Short mmCIF file of C-alpha atoms in Angstrom, two decimals:
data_model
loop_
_atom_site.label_atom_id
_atom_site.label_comp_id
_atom_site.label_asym_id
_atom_site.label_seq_id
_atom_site.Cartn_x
_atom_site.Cartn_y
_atom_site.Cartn_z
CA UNK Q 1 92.60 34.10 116.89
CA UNK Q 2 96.31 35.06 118.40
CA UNK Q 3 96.21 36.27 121.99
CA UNK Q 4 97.47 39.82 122.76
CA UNK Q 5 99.97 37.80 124.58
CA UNK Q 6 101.09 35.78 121.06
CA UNK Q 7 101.03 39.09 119.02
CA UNK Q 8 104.01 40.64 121.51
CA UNK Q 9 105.74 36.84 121.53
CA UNK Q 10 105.81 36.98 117.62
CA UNK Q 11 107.04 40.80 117.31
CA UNK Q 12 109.80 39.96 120.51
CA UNK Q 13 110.58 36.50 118.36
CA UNK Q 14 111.24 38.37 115.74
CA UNK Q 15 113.06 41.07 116.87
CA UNK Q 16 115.26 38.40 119.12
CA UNK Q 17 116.26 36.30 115.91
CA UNK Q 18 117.30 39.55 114.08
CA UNK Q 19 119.39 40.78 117.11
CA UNK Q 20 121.21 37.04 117.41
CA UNK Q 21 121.96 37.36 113.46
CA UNK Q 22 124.03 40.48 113.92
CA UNK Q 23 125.20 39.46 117.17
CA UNK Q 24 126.43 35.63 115.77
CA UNK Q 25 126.24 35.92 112.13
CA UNK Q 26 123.98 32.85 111.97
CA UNK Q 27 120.39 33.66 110.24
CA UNK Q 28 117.17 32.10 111.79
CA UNK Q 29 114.50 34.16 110.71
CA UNK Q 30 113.27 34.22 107.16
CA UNK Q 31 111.33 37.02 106.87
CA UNK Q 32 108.81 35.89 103.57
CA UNK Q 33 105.35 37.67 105.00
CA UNK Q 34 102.08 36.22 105.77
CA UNK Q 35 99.47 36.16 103.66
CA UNK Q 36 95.71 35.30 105.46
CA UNK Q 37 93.10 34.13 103.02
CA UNK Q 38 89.85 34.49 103.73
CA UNK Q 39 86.83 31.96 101.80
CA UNK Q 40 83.88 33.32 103.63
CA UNK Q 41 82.60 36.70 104.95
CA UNK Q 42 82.96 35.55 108.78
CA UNK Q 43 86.44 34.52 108.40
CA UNK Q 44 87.00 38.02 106.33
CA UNK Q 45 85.66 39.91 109.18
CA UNK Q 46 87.85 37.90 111.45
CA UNK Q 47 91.29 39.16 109.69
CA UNK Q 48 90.40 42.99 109.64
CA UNK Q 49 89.99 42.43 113.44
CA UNK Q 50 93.08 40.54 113.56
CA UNK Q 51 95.15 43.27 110.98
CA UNK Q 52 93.68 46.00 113.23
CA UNK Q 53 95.03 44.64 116.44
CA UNK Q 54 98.53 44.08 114.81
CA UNK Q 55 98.61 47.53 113.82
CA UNK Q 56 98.26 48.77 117.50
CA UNK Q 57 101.16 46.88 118.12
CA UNK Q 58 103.20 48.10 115.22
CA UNK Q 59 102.89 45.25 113.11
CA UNK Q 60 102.72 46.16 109.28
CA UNK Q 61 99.10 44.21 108.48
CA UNK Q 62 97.47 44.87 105.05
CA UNK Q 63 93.66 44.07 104.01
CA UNK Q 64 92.96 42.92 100.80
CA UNK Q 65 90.51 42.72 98.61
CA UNK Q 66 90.95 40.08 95.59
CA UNK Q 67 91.77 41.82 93.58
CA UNK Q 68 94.86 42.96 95.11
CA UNK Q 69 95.60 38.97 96.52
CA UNK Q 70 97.59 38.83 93.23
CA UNK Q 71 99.95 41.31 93.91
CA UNK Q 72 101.35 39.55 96.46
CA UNK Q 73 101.30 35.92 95.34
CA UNK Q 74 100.86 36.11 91.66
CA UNK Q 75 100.08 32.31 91.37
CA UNK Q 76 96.52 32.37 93.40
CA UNK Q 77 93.32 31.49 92.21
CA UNK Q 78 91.25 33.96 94.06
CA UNK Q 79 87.97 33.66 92.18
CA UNK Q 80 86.69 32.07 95.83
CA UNK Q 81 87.87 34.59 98.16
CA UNK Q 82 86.33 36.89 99.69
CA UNK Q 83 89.65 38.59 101.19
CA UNK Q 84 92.87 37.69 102.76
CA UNK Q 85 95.24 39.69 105.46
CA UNK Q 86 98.62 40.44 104.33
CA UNK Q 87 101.68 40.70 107.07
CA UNK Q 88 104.72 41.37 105.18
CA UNK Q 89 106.74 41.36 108.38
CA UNK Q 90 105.73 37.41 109.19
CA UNK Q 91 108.43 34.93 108.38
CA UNK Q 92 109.43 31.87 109.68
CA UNK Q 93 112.15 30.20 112.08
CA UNK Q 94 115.20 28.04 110.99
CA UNK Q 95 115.22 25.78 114.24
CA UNK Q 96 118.81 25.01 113.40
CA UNK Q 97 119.95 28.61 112.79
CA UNK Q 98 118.50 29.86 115.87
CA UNK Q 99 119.98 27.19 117.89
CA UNK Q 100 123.30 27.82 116.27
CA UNK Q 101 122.88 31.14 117.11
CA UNK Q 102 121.80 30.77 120.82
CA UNK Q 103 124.37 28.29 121.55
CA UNK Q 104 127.70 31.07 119.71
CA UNK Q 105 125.78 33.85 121.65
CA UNK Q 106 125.74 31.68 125.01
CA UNK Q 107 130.07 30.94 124.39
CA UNK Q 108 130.17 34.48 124.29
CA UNK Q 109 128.85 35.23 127.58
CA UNK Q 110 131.11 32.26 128.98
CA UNK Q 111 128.78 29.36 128.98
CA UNK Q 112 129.88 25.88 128.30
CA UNK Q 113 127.63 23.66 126.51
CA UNK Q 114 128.29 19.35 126.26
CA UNK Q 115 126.66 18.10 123.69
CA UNK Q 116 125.75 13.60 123.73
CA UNK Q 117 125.30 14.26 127.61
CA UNK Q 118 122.07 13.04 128.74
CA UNK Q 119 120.96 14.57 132.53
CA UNK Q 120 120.45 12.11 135.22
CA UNK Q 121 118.89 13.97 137.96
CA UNK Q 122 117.97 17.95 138.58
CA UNK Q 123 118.29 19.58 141.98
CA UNK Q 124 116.04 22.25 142.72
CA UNK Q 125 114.52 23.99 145.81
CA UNK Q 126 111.50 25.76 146.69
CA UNK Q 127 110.58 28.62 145.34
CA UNK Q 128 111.20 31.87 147.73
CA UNK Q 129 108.64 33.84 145.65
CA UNK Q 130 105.18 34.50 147.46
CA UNK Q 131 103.59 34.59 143.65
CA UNK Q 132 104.54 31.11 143.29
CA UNK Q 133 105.17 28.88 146.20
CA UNK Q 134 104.18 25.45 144.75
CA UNK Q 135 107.58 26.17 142.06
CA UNK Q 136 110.85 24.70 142.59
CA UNK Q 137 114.06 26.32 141.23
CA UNK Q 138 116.75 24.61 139.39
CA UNK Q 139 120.44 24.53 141.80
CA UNK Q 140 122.42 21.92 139.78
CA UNK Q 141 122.29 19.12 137.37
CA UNK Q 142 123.86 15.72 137.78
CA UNK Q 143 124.66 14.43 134.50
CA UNK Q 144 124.78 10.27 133.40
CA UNK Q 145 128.46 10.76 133.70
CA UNK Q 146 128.31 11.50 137.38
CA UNK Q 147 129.43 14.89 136.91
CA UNK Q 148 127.34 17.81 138.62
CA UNK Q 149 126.83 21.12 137.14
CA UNK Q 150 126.18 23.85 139.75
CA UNK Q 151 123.51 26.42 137.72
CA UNK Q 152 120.22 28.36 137.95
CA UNK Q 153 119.62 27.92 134.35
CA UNK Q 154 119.32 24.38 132.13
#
């Protein structure tokens, strides 16, 4: 069972790979739904939990009975299921198209990516946070080339 925590990861995912399409013109999210079957009563019970915690965060989530399993994938044999969970907002992620994207949205902002260069060595310092003084944060790269790159962010 998703995490609170996963539920508002998925909607910001999704919301984030939308935004970088209109920002870059590259597409990485597919959005082709989700549909949850369910082969036993437990596991039934287990997606109306799960559809009724999407719904409090906005996610479109659909119980079905199955019957109805059919009218979202035609092809089913659902003579075996006790139920299924439909998401119509799920899709999936084009790891190519987002990094596309990322990396046109990133040129935007001024950053400068080299691609075939391997990092040698990272600098970092400790952490000034008092929430996490065992962490080290990132001051520069040296790259195989012997060329460093002065930056918070890798």
């Amino acid at each position: 069972r998703p995490s609170d925590i996963d539920i508002e990861l998925h909607s910001y995912t999704r919301q984030m790979c939308m935004q970088l399409e209109e920002e870059t013109g590259f597409a990485s999210w597919t959005e082709n739904g989700g549909l949850f079957i369910a082969n036993n009563k437990e596991r039934f019970e287990e997606y109306k939990r799960l559809a009724e915690t999407a719904k409090y965060f906005g996610i479109e989530s659909n119980i079905l009975e199955p019957n109805q399993i059919n009218d979202v994938h035609p092809l089913l044999r659902t003579d075996d299921t006790v139920g299924a969970m439909y998401s119509p907002t799920d899709g999936t992620i084009d790891p190519t198209g987002i990094v596309n994207a990322y990396a046109k949205a990133a040129k935007k902002l001024g950053a400068k990516i080299y691609e075939k260069t391997a990092v040698a060595s990272v600098k970092t310092t400790p952490s000034s946070n008092p929430q996490t003084p065992n962490a080290s944060v990132v001051q520069a790269i040296t790259t195989t080339a012997g060329h460093t790159i002065e930056t918070p962010v890798v």
